[in-house]
Coordinates of C-alpha atoms in Angstrom, one line a residue:
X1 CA 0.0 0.0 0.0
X2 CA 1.4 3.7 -0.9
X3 CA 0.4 7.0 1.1
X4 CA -2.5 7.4 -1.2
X5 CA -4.4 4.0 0.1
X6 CA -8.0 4.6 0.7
X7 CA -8.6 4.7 4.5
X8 CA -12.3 3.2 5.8
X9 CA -14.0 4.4 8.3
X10 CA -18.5 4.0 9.7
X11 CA -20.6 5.8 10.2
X12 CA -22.8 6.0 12.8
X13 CA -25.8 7.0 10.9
X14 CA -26.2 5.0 7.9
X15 CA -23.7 1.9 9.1
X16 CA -21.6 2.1 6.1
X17 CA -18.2 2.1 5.2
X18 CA -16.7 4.9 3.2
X19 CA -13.6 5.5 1.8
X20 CA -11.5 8.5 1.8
X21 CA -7.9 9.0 0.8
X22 CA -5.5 10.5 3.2
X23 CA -4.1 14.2 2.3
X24 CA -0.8 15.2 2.9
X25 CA 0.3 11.8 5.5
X26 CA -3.2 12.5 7.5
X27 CA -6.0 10.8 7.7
X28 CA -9.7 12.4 6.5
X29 CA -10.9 14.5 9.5
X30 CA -13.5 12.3 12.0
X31 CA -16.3 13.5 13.8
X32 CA -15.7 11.4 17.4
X33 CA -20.1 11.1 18.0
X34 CA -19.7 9.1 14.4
X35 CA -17.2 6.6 15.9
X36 CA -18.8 6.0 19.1
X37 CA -20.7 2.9 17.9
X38 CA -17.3 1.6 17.5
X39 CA -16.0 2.8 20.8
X40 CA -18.4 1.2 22.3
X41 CA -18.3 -2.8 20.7
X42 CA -14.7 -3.2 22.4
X43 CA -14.9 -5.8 25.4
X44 CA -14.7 -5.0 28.3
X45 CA -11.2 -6.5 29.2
X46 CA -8.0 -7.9 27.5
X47 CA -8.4 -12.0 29.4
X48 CA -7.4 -13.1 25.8
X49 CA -5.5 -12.2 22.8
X50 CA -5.1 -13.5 19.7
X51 CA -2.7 -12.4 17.3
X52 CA -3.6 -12.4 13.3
X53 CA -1.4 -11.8 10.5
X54 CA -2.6 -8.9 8.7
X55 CA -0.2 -9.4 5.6
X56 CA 3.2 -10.7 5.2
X57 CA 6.2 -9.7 3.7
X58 CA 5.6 -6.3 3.7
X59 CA 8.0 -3.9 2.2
X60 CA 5.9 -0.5 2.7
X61 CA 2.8 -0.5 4.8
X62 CA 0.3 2.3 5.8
X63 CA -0.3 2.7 9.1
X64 CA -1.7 4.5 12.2
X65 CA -4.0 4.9 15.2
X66 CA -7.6 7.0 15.7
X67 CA -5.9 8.3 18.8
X68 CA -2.7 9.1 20.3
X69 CA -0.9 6.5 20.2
X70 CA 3.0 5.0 21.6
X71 CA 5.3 3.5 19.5
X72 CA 7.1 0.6 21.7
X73 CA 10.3 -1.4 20.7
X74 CA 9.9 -5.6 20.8
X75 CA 10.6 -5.0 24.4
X76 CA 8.3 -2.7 25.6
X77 CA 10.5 0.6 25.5
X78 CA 8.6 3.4 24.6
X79 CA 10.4 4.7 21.1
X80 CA 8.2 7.5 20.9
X81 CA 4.8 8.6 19.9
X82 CA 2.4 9.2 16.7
X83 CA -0.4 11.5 16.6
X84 CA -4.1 10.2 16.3
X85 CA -5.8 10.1 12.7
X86 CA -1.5 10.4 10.8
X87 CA -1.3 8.7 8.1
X88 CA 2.3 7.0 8.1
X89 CA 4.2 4.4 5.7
X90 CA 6.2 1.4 7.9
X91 CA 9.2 0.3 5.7
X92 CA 11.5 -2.0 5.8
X93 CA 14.7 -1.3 6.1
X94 CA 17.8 -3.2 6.9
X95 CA 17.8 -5.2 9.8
X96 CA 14.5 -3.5 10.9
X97 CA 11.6 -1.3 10.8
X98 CA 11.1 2.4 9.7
X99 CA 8.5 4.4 11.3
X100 CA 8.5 7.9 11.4
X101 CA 12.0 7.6 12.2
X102 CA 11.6 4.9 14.9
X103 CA 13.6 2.0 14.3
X104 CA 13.7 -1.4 15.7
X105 CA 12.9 -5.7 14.9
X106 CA 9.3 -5.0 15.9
X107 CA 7.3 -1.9 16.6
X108 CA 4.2 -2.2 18.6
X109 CA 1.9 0.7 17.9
X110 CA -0.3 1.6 21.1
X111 CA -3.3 4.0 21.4
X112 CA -3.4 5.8 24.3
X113 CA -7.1 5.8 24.3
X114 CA -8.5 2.3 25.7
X115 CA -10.8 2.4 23.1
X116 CA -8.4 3.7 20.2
X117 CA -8.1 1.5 17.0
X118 CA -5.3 1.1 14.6
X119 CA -4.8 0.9 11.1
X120 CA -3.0 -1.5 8.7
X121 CA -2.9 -1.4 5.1
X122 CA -6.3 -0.2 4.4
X123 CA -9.1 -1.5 7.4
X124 CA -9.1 0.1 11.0
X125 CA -8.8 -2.9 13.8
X126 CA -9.4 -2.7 17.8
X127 CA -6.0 -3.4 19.6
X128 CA -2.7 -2.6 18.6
X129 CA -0.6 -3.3 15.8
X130 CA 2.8 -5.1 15.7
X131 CA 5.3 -4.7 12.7
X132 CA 8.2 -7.3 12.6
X133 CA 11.3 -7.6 10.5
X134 CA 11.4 -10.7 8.6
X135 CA 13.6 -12.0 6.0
X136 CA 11.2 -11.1 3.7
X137 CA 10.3 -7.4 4.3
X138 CA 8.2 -7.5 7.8
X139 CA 5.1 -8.8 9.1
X140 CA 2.3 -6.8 9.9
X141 CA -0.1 -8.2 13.2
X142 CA -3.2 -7.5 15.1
X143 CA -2.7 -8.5 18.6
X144 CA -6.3 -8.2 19.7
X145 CA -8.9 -9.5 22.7
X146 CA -10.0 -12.9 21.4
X147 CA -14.2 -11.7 21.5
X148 CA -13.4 -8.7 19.5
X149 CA -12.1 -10.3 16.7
X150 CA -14.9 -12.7 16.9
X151 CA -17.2 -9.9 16.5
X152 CA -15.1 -9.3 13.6
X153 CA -14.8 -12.8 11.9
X154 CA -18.5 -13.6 12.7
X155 CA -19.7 -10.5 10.3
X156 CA -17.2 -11.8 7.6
X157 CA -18.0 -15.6 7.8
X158 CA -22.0 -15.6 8.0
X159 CA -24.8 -12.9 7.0
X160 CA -25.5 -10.2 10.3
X161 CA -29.0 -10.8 9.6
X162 CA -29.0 -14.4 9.9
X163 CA -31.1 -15.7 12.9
X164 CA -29.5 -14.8 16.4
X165 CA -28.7 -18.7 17.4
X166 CA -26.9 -19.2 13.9
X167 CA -24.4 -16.8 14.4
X168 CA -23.8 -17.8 18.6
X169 CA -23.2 -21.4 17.2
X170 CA -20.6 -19.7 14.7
X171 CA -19.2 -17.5 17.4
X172 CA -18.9 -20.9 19.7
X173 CA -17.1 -22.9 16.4
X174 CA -15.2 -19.6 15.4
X175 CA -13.8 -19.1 19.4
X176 CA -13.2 -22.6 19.4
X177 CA -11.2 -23.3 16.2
X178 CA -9.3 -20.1 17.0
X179 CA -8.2 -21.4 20.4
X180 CA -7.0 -24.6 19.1
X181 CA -5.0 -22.7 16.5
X182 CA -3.5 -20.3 18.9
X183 CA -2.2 -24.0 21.2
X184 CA -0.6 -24.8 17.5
X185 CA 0.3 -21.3 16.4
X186 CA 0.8 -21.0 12.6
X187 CA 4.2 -19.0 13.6
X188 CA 6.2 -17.6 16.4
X189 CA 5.1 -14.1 15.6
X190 CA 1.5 -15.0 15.1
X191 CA -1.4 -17.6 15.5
X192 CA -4.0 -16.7 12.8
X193 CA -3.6 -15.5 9.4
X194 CA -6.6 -13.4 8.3
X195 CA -8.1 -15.0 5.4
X196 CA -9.9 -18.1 4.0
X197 CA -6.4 -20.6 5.3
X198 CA -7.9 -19.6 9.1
X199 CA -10.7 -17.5 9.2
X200 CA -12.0 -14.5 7.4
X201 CA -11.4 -11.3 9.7
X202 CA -11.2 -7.5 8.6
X203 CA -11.5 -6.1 11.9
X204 CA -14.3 -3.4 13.0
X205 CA -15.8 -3.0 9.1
X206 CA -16.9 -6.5 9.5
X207 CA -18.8 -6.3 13.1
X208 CA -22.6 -5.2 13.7
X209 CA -24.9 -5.2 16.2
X210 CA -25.5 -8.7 15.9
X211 CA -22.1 -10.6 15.7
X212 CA -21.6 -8.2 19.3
X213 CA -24.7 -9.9 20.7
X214 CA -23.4 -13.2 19.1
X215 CA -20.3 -12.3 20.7
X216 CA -21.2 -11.3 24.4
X217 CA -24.1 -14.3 24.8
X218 CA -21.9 -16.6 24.4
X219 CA -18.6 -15.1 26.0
X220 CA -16.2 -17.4 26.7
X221 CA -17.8 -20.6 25.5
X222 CA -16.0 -23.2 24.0
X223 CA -16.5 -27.0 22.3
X224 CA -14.5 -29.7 24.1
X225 CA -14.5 -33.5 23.2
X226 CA -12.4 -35.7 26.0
X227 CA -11.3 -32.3 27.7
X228 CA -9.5 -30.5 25.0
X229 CA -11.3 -27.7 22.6
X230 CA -11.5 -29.1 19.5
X231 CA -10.3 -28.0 16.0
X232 CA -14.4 -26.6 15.1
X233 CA -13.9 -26.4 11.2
X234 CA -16.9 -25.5 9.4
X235 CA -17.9 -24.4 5.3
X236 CA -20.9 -23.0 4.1
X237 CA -23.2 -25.4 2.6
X238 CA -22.6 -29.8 2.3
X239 CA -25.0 -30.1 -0.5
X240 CA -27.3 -32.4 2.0
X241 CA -25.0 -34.3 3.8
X242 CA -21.8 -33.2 6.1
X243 CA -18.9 -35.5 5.2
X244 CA -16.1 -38.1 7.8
X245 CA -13.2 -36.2 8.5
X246 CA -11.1 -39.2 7.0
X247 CA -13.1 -38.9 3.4
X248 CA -11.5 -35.9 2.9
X249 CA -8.6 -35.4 5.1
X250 CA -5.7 -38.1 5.9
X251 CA -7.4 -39.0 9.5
X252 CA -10.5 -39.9 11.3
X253 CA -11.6 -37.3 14.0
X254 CA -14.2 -38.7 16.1
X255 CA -16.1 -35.4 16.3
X256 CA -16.3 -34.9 12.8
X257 CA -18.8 -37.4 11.5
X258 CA -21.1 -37.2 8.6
X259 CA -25.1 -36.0 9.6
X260 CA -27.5 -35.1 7.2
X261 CA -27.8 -31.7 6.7
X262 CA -30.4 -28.7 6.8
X263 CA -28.8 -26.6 3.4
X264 CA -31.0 -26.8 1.1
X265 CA -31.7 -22.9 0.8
X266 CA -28.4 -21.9 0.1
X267 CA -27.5 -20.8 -3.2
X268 CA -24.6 -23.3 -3.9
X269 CA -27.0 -26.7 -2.4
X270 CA -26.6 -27.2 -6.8
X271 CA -24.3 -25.8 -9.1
X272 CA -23.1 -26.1 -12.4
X273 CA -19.4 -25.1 -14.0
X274 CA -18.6 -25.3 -17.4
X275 CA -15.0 -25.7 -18.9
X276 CA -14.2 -25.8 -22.7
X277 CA -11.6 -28.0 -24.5
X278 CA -8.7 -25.8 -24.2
X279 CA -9.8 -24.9 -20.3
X280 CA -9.5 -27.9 -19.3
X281 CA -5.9 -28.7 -21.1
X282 CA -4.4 -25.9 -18.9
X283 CA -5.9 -26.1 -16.1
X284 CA -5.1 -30.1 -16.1
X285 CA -1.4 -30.2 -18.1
X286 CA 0.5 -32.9 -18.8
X287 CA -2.0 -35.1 -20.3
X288 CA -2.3 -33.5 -23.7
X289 CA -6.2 -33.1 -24.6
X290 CA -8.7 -34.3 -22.0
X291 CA -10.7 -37.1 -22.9
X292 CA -12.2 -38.1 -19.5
X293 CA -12.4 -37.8 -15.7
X294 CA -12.9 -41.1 -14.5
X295 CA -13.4 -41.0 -10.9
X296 CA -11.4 -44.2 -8.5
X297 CA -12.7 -43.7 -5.0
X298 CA -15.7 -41.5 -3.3
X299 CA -16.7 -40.9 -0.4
X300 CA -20.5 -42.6 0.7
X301 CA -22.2 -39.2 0.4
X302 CA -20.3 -39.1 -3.2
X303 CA -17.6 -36.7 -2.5
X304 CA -14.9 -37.1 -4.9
X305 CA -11.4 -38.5 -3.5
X306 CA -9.5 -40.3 -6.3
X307 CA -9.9 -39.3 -10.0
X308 CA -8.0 -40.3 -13.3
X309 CA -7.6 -37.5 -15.6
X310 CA -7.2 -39.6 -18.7
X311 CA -6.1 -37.2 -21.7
X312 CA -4.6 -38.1 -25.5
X313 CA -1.1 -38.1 -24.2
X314 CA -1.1 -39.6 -20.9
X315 CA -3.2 -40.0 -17.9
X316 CA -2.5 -39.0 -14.3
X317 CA -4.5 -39.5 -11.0
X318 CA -5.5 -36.9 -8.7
X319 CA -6.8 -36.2 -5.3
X320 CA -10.6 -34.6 -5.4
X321 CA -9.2 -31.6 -3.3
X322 CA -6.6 -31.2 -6.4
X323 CA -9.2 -31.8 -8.7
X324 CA -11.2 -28.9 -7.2
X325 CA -8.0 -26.7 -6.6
X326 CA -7.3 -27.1 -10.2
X327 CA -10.3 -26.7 -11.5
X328 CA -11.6 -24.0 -9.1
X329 CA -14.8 -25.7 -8.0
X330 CA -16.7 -25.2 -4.7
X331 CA -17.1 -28.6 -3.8
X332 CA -15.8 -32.5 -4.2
X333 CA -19.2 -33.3 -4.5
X334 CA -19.7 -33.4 -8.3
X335 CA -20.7 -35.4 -11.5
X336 CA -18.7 -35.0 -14.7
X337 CA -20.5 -34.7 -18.0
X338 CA -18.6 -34.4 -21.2
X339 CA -20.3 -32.6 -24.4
X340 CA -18.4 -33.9 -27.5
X341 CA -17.8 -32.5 -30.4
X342 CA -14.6 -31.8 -32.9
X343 CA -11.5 -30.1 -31.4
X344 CA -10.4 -27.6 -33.8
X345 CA -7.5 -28.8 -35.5
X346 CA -8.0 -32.4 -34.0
X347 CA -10.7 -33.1 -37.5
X348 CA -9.9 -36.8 -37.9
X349 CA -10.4 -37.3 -33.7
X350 CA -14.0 -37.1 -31.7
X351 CA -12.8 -35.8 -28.0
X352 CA -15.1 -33.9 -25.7
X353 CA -15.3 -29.8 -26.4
X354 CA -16.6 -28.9 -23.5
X355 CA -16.9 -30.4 -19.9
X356 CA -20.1 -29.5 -17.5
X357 CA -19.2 -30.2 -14.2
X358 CA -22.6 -30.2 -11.7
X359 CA -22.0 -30.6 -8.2
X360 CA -23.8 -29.4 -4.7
X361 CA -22.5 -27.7 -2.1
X362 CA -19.2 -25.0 -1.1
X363 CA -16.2 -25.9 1.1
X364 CA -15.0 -29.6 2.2
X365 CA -18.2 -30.3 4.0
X366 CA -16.7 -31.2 7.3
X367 CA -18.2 -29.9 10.6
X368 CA -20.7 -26.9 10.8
X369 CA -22.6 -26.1 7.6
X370 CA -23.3 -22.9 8.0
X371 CA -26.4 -22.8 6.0
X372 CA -27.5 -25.8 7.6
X373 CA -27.0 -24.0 10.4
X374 CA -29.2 -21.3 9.2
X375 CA -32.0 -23.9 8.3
X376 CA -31.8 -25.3 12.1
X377 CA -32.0 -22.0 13.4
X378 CA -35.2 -21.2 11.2
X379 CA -36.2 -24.6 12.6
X380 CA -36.6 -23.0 15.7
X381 CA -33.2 -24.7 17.5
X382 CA -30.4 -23.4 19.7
X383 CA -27.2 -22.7 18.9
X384 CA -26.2 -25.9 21.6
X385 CA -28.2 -27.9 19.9
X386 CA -26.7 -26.5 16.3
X387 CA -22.8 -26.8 17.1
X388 CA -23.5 -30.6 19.3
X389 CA -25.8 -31.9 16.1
X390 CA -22.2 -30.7 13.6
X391 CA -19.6 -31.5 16.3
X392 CA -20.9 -35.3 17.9
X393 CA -20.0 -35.9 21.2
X394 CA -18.7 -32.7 22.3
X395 CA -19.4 -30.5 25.5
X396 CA -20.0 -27.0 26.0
X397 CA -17.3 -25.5 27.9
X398 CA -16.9 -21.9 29.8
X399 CA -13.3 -20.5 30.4
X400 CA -12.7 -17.8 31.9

């Protein structure tokens, strides 16, 4: 990001983001009654903190606080400080990190204000930032209480207007799978990354009324099977059935067992994708023209796990979560029909033109579906009995 990134920031009236461009290293002027929505979804204390990767390998980074704000070394020494609403660019530099002068491994910028945000790249976050030196340019990390960015990741994982008890069951599995990420960090300088690979999360733009409520009714709850929080994956739709862990994944996790599902509203319950000829020849190399996908091994709900790409040049086998990878499908759970026709330039040999690929559902299908979720909720049920129907066997823990 350069110094003319757009900054975001709500407003209190209409609940929408804007975005303004920064003039002259500041940041657009803000009226403090149109932030005090904001102010006021922070939790009440720091008990937990989780710390998610905002982007990596950084070479030049906008950055900045709503507030006053200290700028601390990697060992707490204060380095100096910034004022509220500046608009600065974090560089790396060698052996360290430029801000404004202040050098070090790792910054840590610090509002003053208890309930002063910061701002990386181009979203405002609760908490405080951290910028470390890497080989690679630096690192750039939210260190934030664990409900807040659960406010956070709700709003990006499921629709704020869902029913109330969908989202506390996705707050439960979110809090949960976060937890037993941050026991098996991703790194030593964070737990979380902040996409799709952990969980979505783009700090206060993505929290509302109702991930907060979410959020605060089920503070501190967690899944447990045998003791220990579990790993609560979830996806958004199973196309009617949730799948084994050890149909799609190398191992069998008791609490991650197949139930029939409550999706059938969502958008992506049936799908089709379409691939021509020549689509398919890239997307699938080494096999010259595709003549079929034959599949080896599904699962019993029909997911895909073993295909043979078979081509006029050679064949090759692939996993179904390579086939989808490759392919860019939503799901494993698909049929394969190929159209034929003549290949241009291939006159004297038949071989399919196009390739329609219908399939149900979006993600790997293991644990919560969140649009089945949805569907129990509508049903009338709880979010314990949503998140124990997905996780079997598990218990409904409070920590503190």
């Amino acid at each position: 990001m350069t110094s003319q990134t757009a900054f975001r920031w709500f407003s209190a009236s209409t609940g929408a983001l804007r975005a303004l461009h920064p003039a002259r290293g500041s940041f657009p002027k803000l009226l403090l009654g149109s932030m005090a929505l904001l102010f006021l979804g922070g939790s009440p204390s720091l008990a937990r903190e989780v710390r998610v990767a905002i982007q990596q390998n950084a070479q030049s980074l906008t950055v900045g606080s709503s507030t006053p704000a200290k700028v601390l070394d990697g060992t707490g020494q204060v380095l100096g400080t910034i004022k509220g609403l500046e608009a600065l660019q974090a560089e790396a530099v060698t052996g360290a990190v430029n801000l404004a002068g202040k050098r070090a491994w790792q910054l840590v910028i610090v509002p003053e204000d208890e309930s002063g945000l910061v701002f990386i790249g181009d979203r405002w976050y609760r908490g405080q930032a951290r910028l470390i030196r890497t080989s690679d340019g630096f690192v750039a990390v939210n260190q934030v209480d664990l409900e807040d960015y659960l406010a956070s990741v709700i709003g990006k994982e499921m629709y704020v207007s869902w029913p109330l008890e969908a989202l506390k069951a996705q707050a439960v599995a979110s809090r949960s799978y976060a937890i037993f990420k941050m026991q098996k960090p991703k790194s030593s300088l964070f737990d979380l990354l902040s996409t799709t690979t952990s969980q979505v999360y783009a700090g206060i733009e993505s929290e509302a009324p109702s991930t907060l409520e979410a959020t605060a009714q089920t503070r501190g709850q967690v899944l447990t099977y045998q003791g220990k929080v579990i790993e609560a994956v979830f996806h958004s739709a199973s196309g009617g059935h949730t799948e084994n862990s050890e149909y799609v994944w190398s191992s069998a996790v008791p609490y991650l067992k197949g139930v029939p599902d409550f999706d059938q509203e969502a958008p992506v319950f049936r799908w089709t994708a379409n691939f021509t000829a020549a689509q398919m020849r890239q997307r699938l190399p080494g096999v010259g023209n595709v003549r079929a996908l034959v599949p080896i091994q599904s699962s019993p709900t029909g997911r895909l796990k073993q295909v043979k790409i078979v081509g006029d040049a050679g064949s090759q086998v692939l996993s179904g979560t390579q086939l989808r990878k490759a392919l860019g499908l939503k799901s494993t759970l698909i049929e394969v029909q190929p159209q034929f026709g003549l290949v241009a330039g291939q006159a004297t040999t038949v071989l399919p033109t196009q390739f329609q690929i219908s399939g149900r559902g979006y993600g790997h299908g293991i644990g919560m579906s969140q649009w089945g979720a949805h569907g129990m909720a509508q049903q009338g049920k709880t979010y314990q009995d949503i998140v124990q129907y997905y996780y079997r066997g598990t218990q409904i823990v409070t920590q503190p």
